[in-house]
Coordinates of C-alpha atoms and ligand atoms in Angstrom, one line a residue:
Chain A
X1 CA -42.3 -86.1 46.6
X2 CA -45.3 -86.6 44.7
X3 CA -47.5 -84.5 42.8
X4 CA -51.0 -85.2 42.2
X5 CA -53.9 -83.8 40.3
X6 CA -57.1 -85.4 40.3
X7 CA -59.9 -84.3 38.4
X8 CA -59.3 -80.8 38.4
X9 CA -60.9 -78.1 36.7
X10 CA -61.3 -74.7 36.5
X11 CA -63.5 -71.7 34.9
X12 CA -62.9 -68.1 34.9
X13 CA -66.3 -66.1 35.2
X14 CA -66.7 -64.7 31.5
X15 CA -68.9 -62.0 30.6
X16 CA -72.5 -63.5 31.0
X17 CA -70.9 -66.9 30.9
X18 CA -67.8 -69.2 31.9
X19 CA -64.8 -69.6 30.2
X20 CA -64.0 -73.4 31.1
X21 CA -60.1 -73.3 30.7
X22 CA -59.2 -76.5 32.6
X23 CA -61.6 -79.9 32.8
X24 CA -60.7 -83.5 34.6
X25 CA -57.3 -83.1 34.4
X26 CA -55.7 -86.4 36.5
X27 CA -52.3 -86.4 36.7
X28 CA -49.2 -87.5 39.0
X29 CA -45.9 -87.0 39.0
X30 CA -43.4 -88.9 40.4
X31 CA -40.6 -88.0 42.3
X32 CA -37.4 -87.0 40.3
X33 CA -39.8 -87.0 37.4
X34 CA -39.2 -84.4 34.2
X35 CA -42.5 -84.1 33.0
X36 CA -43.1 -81.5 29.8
X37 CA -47.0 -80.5 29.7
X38 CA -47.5 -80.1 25.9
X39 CA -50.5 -78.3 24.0
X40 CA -51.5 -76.0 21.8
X41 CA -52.0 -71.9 23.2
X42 CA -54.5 -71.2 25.3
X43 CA -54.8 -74.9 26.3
X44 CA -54.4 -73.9 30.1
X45 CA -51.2 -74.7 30.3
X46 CA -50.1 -71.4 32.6
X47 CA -53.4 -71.4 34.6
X48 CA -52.4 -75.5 35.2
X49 CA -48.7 -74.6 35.9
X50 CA -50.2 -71.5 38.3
X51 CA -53.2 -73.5 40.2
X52 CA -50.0 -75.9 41.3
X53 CA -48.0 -72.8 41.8
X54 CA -50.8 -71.5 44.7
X55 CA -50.8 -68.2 42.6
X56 CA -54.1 -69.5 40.9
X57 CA -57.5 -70.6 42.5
X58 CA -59.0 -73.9 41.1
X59 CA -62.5 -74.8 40.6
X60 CA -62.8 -78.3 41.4
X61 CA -60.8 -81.1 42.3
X62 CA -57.5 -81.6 44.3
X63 CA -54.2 -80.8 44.0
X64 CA -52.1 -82.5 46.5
X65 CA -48.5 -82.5 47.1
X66 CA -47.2 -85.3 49.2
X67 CA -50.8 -86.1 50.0
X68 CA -51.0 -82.6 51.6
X69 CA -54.1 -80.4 49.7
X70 CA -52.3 -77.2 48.4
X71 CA -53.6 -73.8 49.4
X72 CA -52.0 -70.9 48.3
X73 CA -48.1 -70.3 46.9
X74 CA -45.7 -72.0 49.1
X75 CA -41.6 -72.5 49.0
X76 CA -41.9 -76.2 48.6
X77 CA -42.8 -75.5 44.5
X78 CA -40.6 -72.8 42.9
X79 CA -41.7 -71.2 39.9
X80 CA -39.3 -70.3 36.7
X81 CA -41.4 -67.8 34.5
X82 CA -41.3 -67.4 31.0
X83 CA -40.8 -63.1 31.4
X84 CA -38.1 -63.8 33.7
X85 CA -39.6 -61.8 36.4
X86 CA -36.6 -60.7 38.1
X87 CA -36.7 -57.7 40.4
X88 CA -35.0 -55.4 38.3
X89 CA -33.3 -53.1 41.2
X90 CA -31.7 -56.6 42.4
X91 CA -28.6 -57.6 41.6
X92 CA -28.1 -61.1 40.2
X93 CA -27.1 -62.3 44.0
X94 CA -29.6 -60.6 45.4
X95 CA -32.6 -61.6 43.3
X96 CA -31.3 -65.8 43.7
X97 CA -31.3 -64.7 47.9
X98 CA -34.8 -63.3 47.7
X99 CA -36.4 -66.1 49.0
X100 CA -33.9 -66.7 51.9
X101 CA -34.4 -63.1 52.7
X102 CA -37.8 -63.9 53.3
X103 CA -36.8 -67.2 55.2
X104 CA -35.0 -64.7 57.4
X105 CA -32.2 -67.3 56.6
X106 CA -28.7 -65.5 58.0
X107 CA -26.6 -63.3 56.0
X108 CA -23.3 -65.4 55.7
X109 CA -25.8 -68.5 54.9
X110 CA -27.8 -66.9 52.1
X111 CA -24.4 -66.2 51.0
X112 CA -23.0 -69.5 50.8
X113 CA -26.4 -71.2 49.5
X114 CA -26.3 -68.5 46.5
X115 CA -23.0 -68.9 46.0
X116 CA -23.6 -72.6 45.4
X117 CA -26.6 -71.7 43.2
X118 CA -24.7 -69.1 40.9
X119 CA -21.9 -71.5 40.6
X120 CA -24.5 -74.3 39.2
X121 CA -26.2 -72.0 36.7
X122 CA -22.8 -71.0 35.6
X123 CA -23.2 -67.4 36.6
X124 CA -19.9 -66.5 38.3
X125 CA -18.7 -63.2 37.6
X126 CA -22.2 -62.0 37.5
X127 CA -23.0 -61.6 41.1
X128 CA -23.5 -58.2 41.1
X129 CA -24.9 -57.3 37.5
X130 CA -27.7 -56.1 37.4
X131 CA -30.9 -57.9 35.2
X132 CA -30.9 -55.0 32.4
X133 CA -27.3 -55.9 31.5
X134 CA -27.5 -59.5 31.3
X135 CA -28.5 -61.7 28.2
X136 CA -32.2 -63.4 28.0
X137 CA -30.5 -67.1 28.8
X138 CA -28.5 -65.1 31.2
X139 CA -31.8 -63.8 33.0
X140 CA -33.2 -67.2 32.6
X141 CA -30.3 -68.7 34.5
X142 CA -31.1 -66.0 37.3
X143 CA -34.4 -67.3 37.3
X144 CA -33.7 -71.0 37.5
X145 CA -30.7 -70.4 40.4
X146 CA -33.3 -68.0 42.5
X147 CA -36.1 -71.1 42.6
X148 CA -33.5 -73.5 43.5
X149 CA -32.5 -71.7 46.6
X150 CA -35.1 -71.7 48.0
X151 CA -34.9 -75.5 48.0
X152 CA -38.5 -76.6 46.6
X153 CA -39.9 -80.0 46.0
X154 CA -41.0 -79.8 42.5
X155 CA -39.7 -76.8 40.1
X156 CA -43.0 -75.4 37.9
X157 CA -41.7 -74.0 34.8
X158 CA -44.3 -71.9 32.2
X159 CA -42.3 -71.9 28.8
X160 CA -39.0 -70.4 30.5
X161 CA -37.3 -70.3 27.2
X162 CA -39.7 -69.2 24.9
X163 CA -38.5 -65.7 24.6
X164 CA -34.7 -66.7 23.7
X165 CA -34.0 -66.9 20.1
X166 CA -33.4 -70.4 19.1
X167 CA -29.6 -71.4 19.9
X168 CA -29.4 -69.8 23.5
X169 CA -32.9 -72.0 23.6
X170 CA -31.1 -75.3 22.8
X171 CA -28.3 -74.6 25.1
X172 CA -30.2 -73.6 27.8
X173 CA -32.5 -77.0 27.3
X174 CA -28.9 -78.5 27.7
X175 CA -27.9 -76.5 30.8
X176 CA -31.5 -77.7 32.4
X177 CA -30.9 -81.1 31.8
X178 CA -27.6 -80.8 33.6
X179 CA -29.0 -79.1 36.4
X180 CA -31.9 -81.1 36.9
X181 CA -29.4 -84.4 36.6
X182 CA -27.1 -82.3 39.5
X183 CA -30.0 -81.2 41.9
X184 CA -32.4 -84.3 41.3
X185 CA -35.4 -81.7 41.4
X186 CA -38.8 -83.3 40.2
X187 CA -39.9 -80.5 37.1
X188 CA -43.0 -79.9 35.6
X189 CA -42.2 -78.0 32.4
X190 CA -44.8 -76.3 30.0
X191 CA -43.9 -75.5 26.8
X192 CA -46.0 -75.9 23.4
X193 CA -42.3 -76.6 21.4
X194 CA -42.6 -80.5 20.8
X195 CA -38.9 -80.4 19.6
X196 CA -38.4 -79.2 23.5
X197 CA -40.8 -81.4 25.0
X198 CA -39.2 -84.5 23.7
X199 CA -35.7 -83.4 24.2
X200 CA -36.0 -83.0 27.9
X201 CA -38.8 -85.0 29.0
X202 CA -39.1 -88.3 30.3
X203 CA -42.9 -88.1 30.0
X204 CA -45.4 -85.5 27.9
X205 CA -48.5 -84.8 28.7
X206 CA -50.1 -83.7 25.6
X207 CA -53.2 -81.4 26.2
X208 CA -56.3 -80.8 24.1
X209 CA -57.0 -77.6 22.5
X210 CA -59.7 -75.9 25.2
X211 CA -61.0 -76.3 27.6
X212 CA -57.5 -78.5 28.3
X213 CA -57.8 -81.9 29.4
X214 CA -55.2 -84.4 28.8
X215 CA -55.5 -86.2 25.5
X216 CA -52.5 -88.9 25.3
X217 CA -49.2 -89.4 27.6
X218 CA -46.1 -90.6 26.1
X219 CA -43.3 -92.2 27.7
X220 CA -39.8 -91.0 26.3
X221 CA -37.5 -93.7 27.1
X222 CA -34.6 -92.7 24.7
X223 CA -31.3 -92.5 26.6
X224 CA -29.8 -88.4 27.1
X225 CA -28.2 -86.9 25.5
X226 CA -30.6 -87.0 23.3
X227 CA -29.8 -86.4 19.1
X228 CA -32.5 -84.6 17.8
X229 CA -30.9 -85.6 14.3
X230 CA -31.3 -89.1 15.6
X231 CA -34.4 -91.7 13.4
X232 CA -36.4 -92.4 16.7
X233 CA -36.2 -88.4 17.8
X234 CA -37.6 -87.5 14.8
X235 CA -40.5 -89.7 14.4
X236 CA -41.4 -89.4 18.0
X237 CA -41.7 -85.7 16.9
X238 CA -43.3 -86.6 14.0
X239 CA -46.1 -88.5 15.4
X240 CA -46.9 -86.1 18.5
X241 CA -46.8 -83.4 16.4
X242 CA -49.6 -85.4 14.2
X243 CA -51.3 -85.6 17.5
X244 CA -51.1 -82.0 18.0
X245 CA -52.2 -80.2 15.2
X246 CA -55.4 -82.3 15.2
X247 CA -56.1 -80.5 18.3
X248 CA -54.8 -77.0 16.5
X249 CA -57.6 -77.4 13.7
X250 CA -59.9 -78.4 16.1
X251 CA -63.2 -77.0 16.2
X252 CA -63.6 -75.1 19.2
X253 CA -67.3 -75.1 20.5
X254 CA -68.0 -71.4 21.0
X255 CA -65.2 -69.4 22.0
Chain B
X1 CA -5.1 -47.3 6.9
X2 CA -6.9 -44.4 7.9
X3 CA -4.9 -41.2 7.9
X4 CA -4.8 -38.9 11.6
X5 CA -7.2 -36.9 9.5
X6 CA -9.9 -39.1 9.1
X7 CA -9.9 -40.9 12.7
X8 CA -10.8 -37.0 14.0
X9 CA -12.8 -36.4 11.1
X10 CA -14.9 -40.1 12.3
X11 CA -14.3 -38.9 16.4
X12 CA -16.3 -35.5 14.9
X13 CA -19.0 -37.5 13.2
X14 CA -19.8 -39.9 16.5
X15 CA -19.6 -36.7 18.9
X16 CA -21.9 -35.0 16.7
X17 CA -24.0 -37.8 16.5
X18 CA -24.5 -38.8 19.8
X19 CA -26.2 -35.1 20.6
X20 CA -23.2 -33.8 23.2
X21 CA -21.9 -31.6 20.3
X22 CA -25.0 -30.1 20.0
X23 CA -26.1 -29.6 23.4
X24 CA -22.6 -27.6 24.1
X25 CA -22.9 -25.6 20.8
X26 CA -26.9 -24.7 21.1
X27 CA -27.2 -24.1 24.7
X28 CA -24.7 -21.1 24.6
X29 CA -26.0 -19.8 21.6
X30 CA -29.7 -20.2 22.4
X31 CA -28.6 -17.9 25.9
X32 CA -27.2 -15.5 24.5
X33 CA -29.9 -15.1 21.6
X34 CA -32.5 -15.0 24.6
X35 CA -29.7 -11.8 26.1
X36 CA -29.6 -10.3 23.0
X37 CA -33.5 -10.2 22.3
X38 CA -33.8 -9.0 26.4
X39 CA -31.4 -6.3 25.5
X40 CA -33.1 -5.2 22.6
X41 CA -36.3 -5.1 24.4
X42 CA -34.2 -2.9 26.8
X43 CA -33.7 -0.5 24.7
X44 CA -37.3 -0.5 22.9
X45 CA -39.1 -0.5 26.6
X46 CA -38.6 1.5 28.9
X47 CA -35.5 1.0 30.5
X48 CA -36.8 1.2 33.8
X49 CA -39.1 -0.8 33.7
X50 CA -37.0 -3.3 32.0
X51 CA -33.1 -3.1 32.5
X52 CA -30.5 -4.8 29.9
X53 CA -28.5 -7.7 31.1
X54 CA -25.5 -5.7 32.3
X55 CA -27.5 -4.0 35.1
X56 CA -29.3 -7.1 36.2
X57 CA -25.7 -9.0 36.1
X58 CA -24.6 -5.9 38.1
X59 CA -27.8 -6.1 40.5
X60 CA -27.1 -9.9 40.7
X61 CA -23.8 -9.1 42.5
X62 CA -24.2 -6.4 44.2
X63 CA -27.2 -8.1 46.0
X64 CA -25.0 -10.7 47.3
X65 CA -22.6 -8.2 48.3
X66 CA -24.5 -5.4 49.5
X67 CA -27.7 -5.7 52.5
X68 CA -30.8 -4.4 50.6
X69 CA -32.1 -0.9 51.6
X70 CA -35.1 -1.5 54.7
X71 CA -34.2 -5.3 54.2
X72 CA -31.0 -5.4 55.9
X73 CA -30.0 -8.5 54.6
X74 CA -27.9 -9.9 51.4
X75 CA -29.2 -12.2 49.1
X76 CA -27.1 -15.1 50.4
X77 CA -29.7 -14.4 53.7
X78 CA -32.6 -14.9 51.4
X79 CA -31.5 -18.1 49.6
X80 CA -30.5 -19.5 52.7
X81 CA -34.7 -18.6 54.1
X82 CA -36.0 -19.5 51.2
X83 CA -34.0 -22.9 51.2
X84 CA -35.5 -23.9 54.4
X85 CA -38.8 -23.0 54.1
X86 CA -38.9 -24.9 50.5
X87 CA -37.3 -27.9 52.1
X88 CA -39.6 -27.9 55.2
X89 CA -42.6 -27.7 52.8
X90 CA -41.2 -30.5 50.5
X91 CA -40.0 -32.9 52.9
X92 CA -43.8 -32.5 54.6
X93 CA -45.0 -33.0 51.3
X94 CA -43.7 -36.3 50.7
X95 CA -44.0 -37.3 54.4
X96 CA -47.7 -37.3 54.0
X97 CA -47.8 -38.1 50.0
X98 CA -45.6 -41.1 49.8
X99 CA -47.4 -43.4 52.6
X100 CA -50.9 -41.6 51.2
X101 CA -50.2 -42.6 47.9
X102 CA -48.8 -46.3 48.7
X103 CA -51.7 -46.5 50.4
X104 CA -54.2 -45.7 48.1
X105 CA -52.3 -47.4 45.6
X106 CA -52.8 -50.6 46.9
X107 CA -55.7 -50.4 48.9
X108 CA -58.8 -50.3 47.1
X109 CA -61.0 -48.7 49.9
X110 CA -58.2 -46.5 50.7
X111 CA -59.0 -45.2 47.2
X112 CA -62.4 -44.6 47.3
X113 CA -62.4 -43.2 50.3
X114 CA -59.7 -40.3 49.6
X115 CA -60.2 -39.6 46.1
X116 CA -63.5 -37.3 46.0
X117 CA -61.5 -35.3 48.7
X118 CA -58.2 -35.3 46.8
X119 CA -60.1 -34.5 43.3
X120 CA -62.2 -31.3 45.4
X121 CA -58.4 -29.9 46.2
X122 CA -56.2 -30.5 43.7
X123 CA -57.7 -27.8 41.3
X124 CA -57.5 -25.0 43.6
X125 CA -53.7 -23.2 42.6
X126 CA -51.1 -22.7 45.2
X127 CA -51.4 -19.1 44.8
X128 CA -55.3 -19.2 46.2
X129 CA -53.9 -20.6 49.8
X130 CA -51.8 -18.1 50.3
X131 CA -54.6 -15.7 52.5
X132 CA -55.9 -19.0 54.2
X133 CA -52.2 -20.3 55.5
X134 CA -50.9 -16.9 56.5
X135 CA -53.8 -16.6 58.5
X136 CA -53.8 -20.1 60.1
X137 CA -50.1 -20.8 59.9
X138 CA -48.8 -17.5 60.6
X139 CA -45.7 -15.8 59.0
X140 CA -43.9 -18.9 59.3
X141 CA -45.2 -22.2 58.6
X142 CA -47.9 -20.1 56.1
X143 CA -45.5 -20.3 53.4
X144 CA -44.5 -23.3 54.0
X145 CA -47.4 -24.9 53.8
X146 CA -48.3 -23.0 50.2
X147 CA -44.8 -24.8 49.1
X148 CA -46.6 -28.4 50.7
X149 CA -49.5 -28.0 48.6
X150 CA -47.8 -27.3 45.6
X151 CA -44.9 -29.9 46.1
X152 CA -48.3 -32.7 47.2
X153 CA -50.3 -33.6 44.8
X154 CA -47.5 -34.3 41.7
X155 CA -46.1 -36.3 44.1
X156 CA -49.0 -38.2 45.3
X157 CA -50.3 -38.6 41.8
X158 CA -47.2 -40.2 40.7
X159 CA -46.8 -42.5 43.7
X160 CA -50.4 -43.9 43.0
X161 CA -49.3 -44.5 39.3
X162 CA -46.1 -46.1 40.6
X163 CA -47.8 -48.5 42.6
X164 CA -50.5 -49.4 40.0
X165 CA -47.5 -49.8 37.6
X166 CA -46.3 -52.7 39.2
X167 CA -45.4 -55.3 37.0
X168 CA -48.1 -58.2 38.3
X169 CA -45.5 -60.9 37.1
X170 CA -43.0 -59.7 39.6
X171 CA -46.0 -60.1 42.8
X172 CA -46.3 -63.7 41.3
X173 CA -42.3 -64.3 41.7
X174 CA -42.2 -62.8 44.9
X175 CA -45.6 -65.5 46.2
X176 CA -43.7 -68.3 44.9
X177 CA -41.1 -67.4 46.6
X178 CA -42.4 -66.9 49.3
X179 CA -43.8 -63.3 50.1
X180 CA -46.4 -62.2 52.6
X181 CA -48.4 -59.1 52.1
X182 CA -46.3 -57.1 54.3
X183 CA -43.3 -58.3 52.4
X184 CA -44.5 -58.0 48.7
X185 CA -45.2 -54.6 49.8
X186 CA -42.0 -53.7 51.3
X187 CA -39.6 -55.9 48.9
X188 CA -41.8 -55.7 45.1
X189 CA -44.1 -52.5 45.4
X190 CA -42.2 -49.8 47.3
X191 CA -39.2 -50.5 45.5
X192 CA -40.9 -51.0 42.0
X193 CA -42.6 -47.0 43.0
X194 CA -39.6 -45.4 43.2
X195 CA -38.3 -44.7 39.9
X196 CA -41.8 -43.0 39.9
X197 CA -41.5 -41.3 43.2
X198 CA -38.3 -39.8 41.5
X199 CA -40.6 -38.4 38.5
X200 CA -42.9 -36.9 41.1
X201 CA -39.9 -35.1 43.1
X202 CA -38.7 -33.3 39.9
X203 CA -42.0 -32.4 39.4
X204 CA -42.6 -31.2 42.4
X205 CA -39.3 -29.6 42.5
X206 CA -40.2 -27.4 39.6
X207 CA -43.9 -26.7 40.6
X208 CA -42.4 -25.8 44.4
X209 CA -40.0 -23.1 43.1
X210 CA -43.0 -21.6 41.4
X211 CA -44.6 -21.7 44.3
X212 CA -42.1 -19.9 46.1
X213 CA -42.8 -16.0 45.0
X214 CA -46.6 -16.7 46.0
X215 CA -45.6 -18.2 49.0
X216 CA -43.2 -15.4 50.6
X217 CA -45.2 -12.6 48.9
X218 CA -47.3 -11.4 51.7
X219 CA -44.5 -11.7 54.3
X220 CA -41.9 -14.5 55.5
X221 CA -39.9 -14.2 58.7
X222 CA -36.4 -13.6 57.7
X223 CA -37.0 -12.8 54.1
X224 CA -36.3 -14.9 51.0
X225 CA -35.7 -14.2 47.5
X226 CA -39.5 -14.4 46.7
X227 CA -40.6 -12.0 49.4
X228 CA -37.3 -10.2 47.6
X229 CA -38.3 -9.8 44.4
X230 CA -41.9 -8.5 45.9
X231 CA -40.1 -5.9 48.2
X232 CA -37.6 -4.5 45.3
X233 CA -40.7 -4.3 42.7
X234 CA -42.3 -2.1 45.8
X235 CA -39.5 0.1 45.9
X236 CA -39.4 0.3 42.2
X237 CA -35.3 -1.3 42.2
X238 CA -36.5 -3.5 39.3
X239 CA -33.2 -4.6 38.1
X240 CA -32.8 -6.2 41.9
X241 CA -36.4 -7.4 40.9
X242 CA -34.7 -8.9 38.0
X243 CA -31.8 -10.3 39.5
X244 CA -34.1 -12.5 42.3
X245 CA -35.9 -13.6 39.7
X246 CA -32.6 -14.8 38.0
X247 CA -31.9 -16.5 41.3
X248 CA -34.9 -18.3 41.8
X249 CA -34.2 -19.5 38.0
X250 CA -30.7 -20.8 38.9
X251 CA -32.2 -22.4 41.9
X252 CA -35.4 -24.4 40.2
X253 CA -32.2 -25.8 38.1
X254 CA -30.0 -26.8 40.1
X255 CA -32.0 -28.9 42.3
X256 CA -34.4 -30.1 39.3
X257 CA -31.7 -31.0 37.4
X258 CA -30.0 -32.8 40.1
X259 CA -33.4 -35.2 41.0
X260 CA -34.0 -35.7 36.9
X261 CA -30.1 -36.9 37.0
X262 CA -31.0 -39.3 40.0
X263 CA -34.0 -39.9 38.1
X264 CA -32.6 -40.9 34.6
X265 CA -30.1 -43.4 36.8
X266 CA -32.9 -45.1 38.8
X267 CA -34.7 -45.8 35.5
X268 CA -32.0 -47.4 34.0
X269 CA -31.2 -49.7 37.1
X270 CA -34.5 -50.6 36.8
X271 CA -34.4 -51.2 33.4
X272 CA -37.0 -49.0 32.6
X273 CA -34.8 -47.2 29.6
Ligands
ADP301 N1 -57.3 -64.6 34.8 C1 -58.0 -65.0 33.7 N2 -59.3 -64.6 33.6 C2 -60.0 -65.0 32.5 N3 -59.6 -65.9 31.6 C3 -58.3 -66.4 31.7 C4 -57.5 -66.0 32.8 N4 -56.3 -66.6 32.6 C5 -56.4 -67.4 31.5 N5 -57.6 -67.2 31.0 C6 -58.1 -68.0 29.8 O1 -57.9 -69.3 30.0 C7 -57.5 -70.0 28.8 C8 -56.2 -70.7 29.1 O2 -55.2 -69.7 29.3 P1 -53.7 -70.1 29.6 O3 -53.6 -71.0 30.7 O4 -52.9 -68.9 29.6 O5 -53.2 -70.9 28.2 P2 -51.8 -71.3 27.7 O6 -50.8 -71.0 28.8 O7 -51.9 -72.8 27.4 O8 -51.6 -70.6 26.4 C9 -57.4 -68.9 27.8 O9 -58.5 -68.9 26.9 C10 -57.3 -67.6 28.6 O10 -57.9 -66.5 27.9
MG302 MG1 -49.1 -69.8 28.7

């Protein structure tokens, strides 16, 4: 699987004018890749993650997975949102088998595949709670398990653990890492945390403020599990968050 | 550590606290302040015009018991009319309300094009129909259809809001995952309305019973406790007035209480409380 961007851009039609939120963006990522896209708000990180996602139109450029020009939302990239977005009347197993259900997939089969799923994100016990009486990791986990099922390509994360207070946020970066090591998924992550982006990532695509382009790509070769008490993790977050709040003070040119 | 005393004394506090306490203290009380005042008012007012609570309690009986004079039925007869003809209304109601209101939830054009029509009626009270649908409809579908148009547009209203309510993060989910049209609309929106549909059908509900009097008034084939309380104010039996009057009452609760108890549940599955 491969995942490549080239020269894309996109503007949303503002008032009189246009709001350019994305501009030559060139990227690729490789298969089994983790790649954290890192920037400050309203860089274009979500519209990014949600142009790959199909849910978003783009202005210009391609988009290609596998070669293949993307048009539209499609079960090859699953999508892990940062408001959970679970169906609330769905129970835990039922919201992880939506996507088979639309697959027409067979009742005993959805069964076993979210069965596998709820066992990786550790949710046994929880089949048939219901999202208001679960946790925010909980949900999370409900999130992650129901865009593995449907077996996609590449998993498209927007923030997924910004709204978890900042234990269940570690643990959960853990729990990812674990995952992604079991399922070998390729992940393009989003998140403007730097502590996050260089404890998971194997790359980090750091953005400029807007309109977002990409302004410098590190390489995180350090070996997981990574110590964030460690020397090297901390001046790796050191000088990317240098780089970053450059791009924070920024002048904007006419917002 | 703590004494028998002070665990009951704690119990007390947390039963009081949580509102049950009150509810089972104030509800009796607050009736029978309202039968007190009604008695007084008896006894100021004419008491034919306006009987005490004994003789409308005695009423209330006997016109379960008892056919009613000319009527020749019992007020079980009339419930059991008025129960059909409120249900035939209400189920119409929603047959043509939910899929209207789906529709012009989602659809734009569907909007547009039914809303100047909808606005035009919705002002026009029940009670107003009641000529026009005894003469189209006849004595038997007349007042059902007065119970339709007051049962409609609450609904329909609400179904429109339900469906415009839909949380826009939950249609991305469902594209990611997969979703056509047909299916976000039959998996994410119909779903996501009902908790809203529920609001609607207690409203309804209540507006329905109001309905009811106006409905029946005129004439209903095989009575009904509206077209009751008309005929006993005719004859000038007012505490049988009264006493359909306190039916219809216990009615409008029942069945409203029932869908805001279905209602209050679906909200909290849905995590909307
Ligand atoms: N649907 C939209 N219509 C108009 N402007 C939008 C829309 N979505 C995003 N934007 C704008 O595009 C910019 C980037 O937004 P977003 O991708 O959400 O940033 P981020 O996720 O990095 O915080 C913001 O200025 C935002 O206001
Ligand atoms: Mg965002």
């Amino acid at each position: 699987m491969t995942l490549t961007i080239d020269k894309l851009e996109k503007r949303f039609p503002k008032d009189d004018e246009e709001l350019v939120a994305i501009t030559d963006f060139t990227l690729e990522v490789r298969d089994h890749e983790f790649v954290c896209v890192l920037g400050p708000s309203g860089c274009g990180k979500t519209t990014l993650l949600r142009i790959v996602a199909g849910l978003e139109t783009k202005t210009s450029g391609s988009v290609k997975i596998d070669g293949v020009e993307i048009s539209g939302p499609g079960s090859d990239r699953g999508m892990v949102f940062q408001e959970f977005a679970l169906f609330p009347w769905r129970t835990v197993r039922k919201n992880i088998e939506f996507g088979l259900e639309i697959k027409k997939v067979p009742k005993e089969k959805r069964k076993a595949i979210s069965d596998k799923y709820i066992e990786l994100v550790g949710l046994k016990g929880f089949e048939d709670s219901h999202p208001y009486e679960l946790s925010g990791g909980m949900k999370q986990r409900v999130g992650i398990a129901r865009a593995l099922a449907n077996d996609p390509k590449i998993l498209l994360m927007d923030e997924p653990f910004g709204a978890l207070d900042a234990q269940t946020r570690n643990m959960m970066q853990k729990e990812l890492l674990r995952i992604w090591a079991e399922t070998k998924k390729t992940v393009l992550f989003v998140t403007h945390s730097v502590d996050e982006a260089v404890y998971l990532a194997d790359r980090i695509v750091v953005m400029t403020a807007r309109p977002g382009t990409i302004k410098e790509i590190f390489d995180i070769t350090m070996p997981r599990p990574r110590d964030r008490a460690s020397v090297e993790f901390a001046s790796l977050r050191k000088h990317i968050l240098a780089e970053l709040e450059r791009e924070v003070v920024r002048p904007t040119p006419s917002t | 550590m703590s004494s028998p005393w002070e665990r009951l004394k704690k119990r007390w506090r947390k039963i009081s606290e949580t509102g049950t306490l009150r509810i089972l203290w104030i509800t009796p009380l607050s009736l029978a302040g309202f039968l007190f005042v009604w008695w007084i008012f008896s006894i100021i007012i004419n008491r034919a015009y306006l009987p005490g609570p004994y003789e409308v309690f005695r009423a209330f009986i006997d016109s379960f018991l008892t056919p009613a004079p000319s009527l020749g039925i019992t007020m079980g007869d009339n419930i059991a009319s008025s129960l059909q003809r409120f249900l035939l209304g209400f189920v119409l109601a929603f047959c043509v309300s939910v899929p209207l209101g789906l529709m012009m939830g989602f659809f734009r054009t569907a909007e547009t094009v039914a809303k100047p029509v909808i606005e035009v009626f919705r002002p026009i009270p029940p009670i107003a129909w009641v000529p026009v649908f005894l003469l189209i409809f006849k004595l038997f579908w007349g007042p059902v259809m007065v119970i339709f148009i007051g049962v409609f547009f609450p609904l329909l209203s609400n179904v429109i809001f339900g469906v415009k309510s839909v949380d826009p993060t939950l249609i991305d989910a469902a594209r990611t995952l997969g979703a056509d049209r047909l299916r976000l609309f039959t998996k994410v929106i119909f779903p996501s309305t009902v908790p809203f549909l529920m609001t609607g059908i207690t409203i309804g509900l209540g507006i329905g019973w109001m309905c009811i009097v106006a409905a029946e008034m005129i004439g209903a084939v095989g009575g009904g406790v509206g077209y009751y309380i008309y005929f006993m104010e005719q004859l000038g039996k007012y505490e049988y007035m009264y006493a359909g009057m306190v039916v219809i009452a216990i009615l409008g609760i029942l069945t409203v209480g029932i869908s805001r108890y279905v209602e209050q549940y679906l909200s909290r599955l849905m995590g909307m409380k």
